[in-house]
Amino acid sequence: MVDVVARPNIAESMALSHEVEKFLYREAEMLDSWRLPEWLELFGPTGLYLIPSTDKLDGDPARDLFLVQDDRFLLEQRINSLMRRSAHAEYPHSRTRRLVSNVRVAVQTEATLQVSANFAVFRMRGGTVDAYIGHYDHILERDEDHGFRFLTRRSVLDLDALRPHGKVSIIL
């Protein structure tokens, strides 16, 4: 008797990848058009938004310093601040353009997906163009309203330092 290893259904795998890609492209469009309150709804109540420091890319938020380490409450405060005129770093809002590519999807559990993708975010402000390049490591769960929602949204920068801009005042 020969054991047969079950292969994942290729059509189902491709359909899932396409669905996740559409979600990430829609998310990028929300961010580029500064629909931040709408974008916030893509996070679950325990959702995390993380950007590790450029010198410790695989850092652990429980032990290491992060550029951004927001739970859902802090992320809501960040969004509220960015939408106000008093947010001088982003008023008037920067123009951004996001490119998302090489999306890879792996089923983590029955309820969650592990998603990786590359990104390039270009920020135009005051006659200057800043480029933020890196990769995403997300954990998503299914959501009836949006298709998916973030449990963890991790943006890992490939930059060795935040020069010349020195900060991340936009959502990556």
PDB file of C-alpha atoms in Angstrom, residues 23 42-50 70-72 108-109 111-113 137-142 148-154:
ATOM      1  CA  PHE A  23      -7.506  43.166  -0.121  1.00  0.00           C
ATOM      2  CA  LEU A  42      -9.507  46.797   8.675  1.00  0.00           C
ATOM      3  CA  PHE A  43      -8.110  46.020  12.148  1.00  0.00           C
ATOM      4  CA  GLY A  44      -9.654  43.674  14.644  1.00  0.00           C
ATOM      5  CA  PRO A  45     -10.106  44.805  18.263  1.00  0.00           C
ATOM      6  CA  THR A  46      -6.773  43.204  19.188  1.00  0.00           C
ATOM      7  CA  GLY A  47      -5.029  44.324  15.977  1.00  0.00           C
ATOM      8  CA  LEU A  48      -1.404  45.471  16.059  1.00  0.00           C
ATOM      9  CA  TYR A  49       0.460  47.866  13.757  1.00  0.00           C
ATOM     10  CA  LEU A  50       4.224  47.372  14.006  1.00  0.00           C
ATOM     11  CA  ASP A  70       0.510  50.427  18.236  1.00  0.00           C
ATOM     12  CA  ASP A  71      -2.331  48.342  19.544  1.00  0.00           C
ATOM     13  CA  ARG A  72      -5.809  49.161  18.265  1.00  0.00           C
ATOM     14  CA  GLN A 108      -1.428  29.560   9.434  1.00  0.00           C
ATOM     15  CA  THR A 109      -4.432  28.040  11.198  1.00  0.00           C
ATOM     16  CA  ALA A 111      -8.905  30.853  11.055  1.00  0.00           C
ATOM     17  CA  THR A 112      -5.762  32.841  10.137  1.00  0.00           C
ATOM     18  CA  LEU A 113      -3.452  33.480   7.211  1.00  0.00           C
ATOM     19  CA  ASP A 137       4.510  40.358   7.362  1.00  0.00           C
ATOM     20  CA  HIS A 138       0.809  40.232   8.170  1.00  0.00           C
ATOM     21  CA  ILE A 139      -1.474  37.917  10.050  1.00  0.00           C
ATOM     22  CA  LEU A 140      -5.025  38.145   8.712  1.00  0.00           C
ATOM     23  CA  GLU A 141      -8.321  36.643   9.698  1.00  0.00           C
ATOM     24  CA  ARG A 142     -11.526  36.400   7.706  1.00  0.00           C
ATOM     25  CA  PHE A 148     -10.083  40.077   5.839  1.00  0.00           C
ATOM     26  CA  ARG A 149      -8.860  42.096   8.775  1.00  0.00           C
ATOM     27  CA  PHE A 150      -5.487  42.546  10.375  1.00  0.00           C
ATOM     28  CA  LEU A 151      -4.525  40.785  13.554  1.00  0.00           C
ATOM     29  CA  THR A 152      -0.941  41.946  12.970  1.00  0.00           C
ATOM     30  CA  ARG A 153       0.280  44.389  10.316  1.00  0.00           C
ATOM     31  CA  ARG A 154       4.079  44.503  10.366  1.00  0.00           C
TER      32      ARG A 154
END
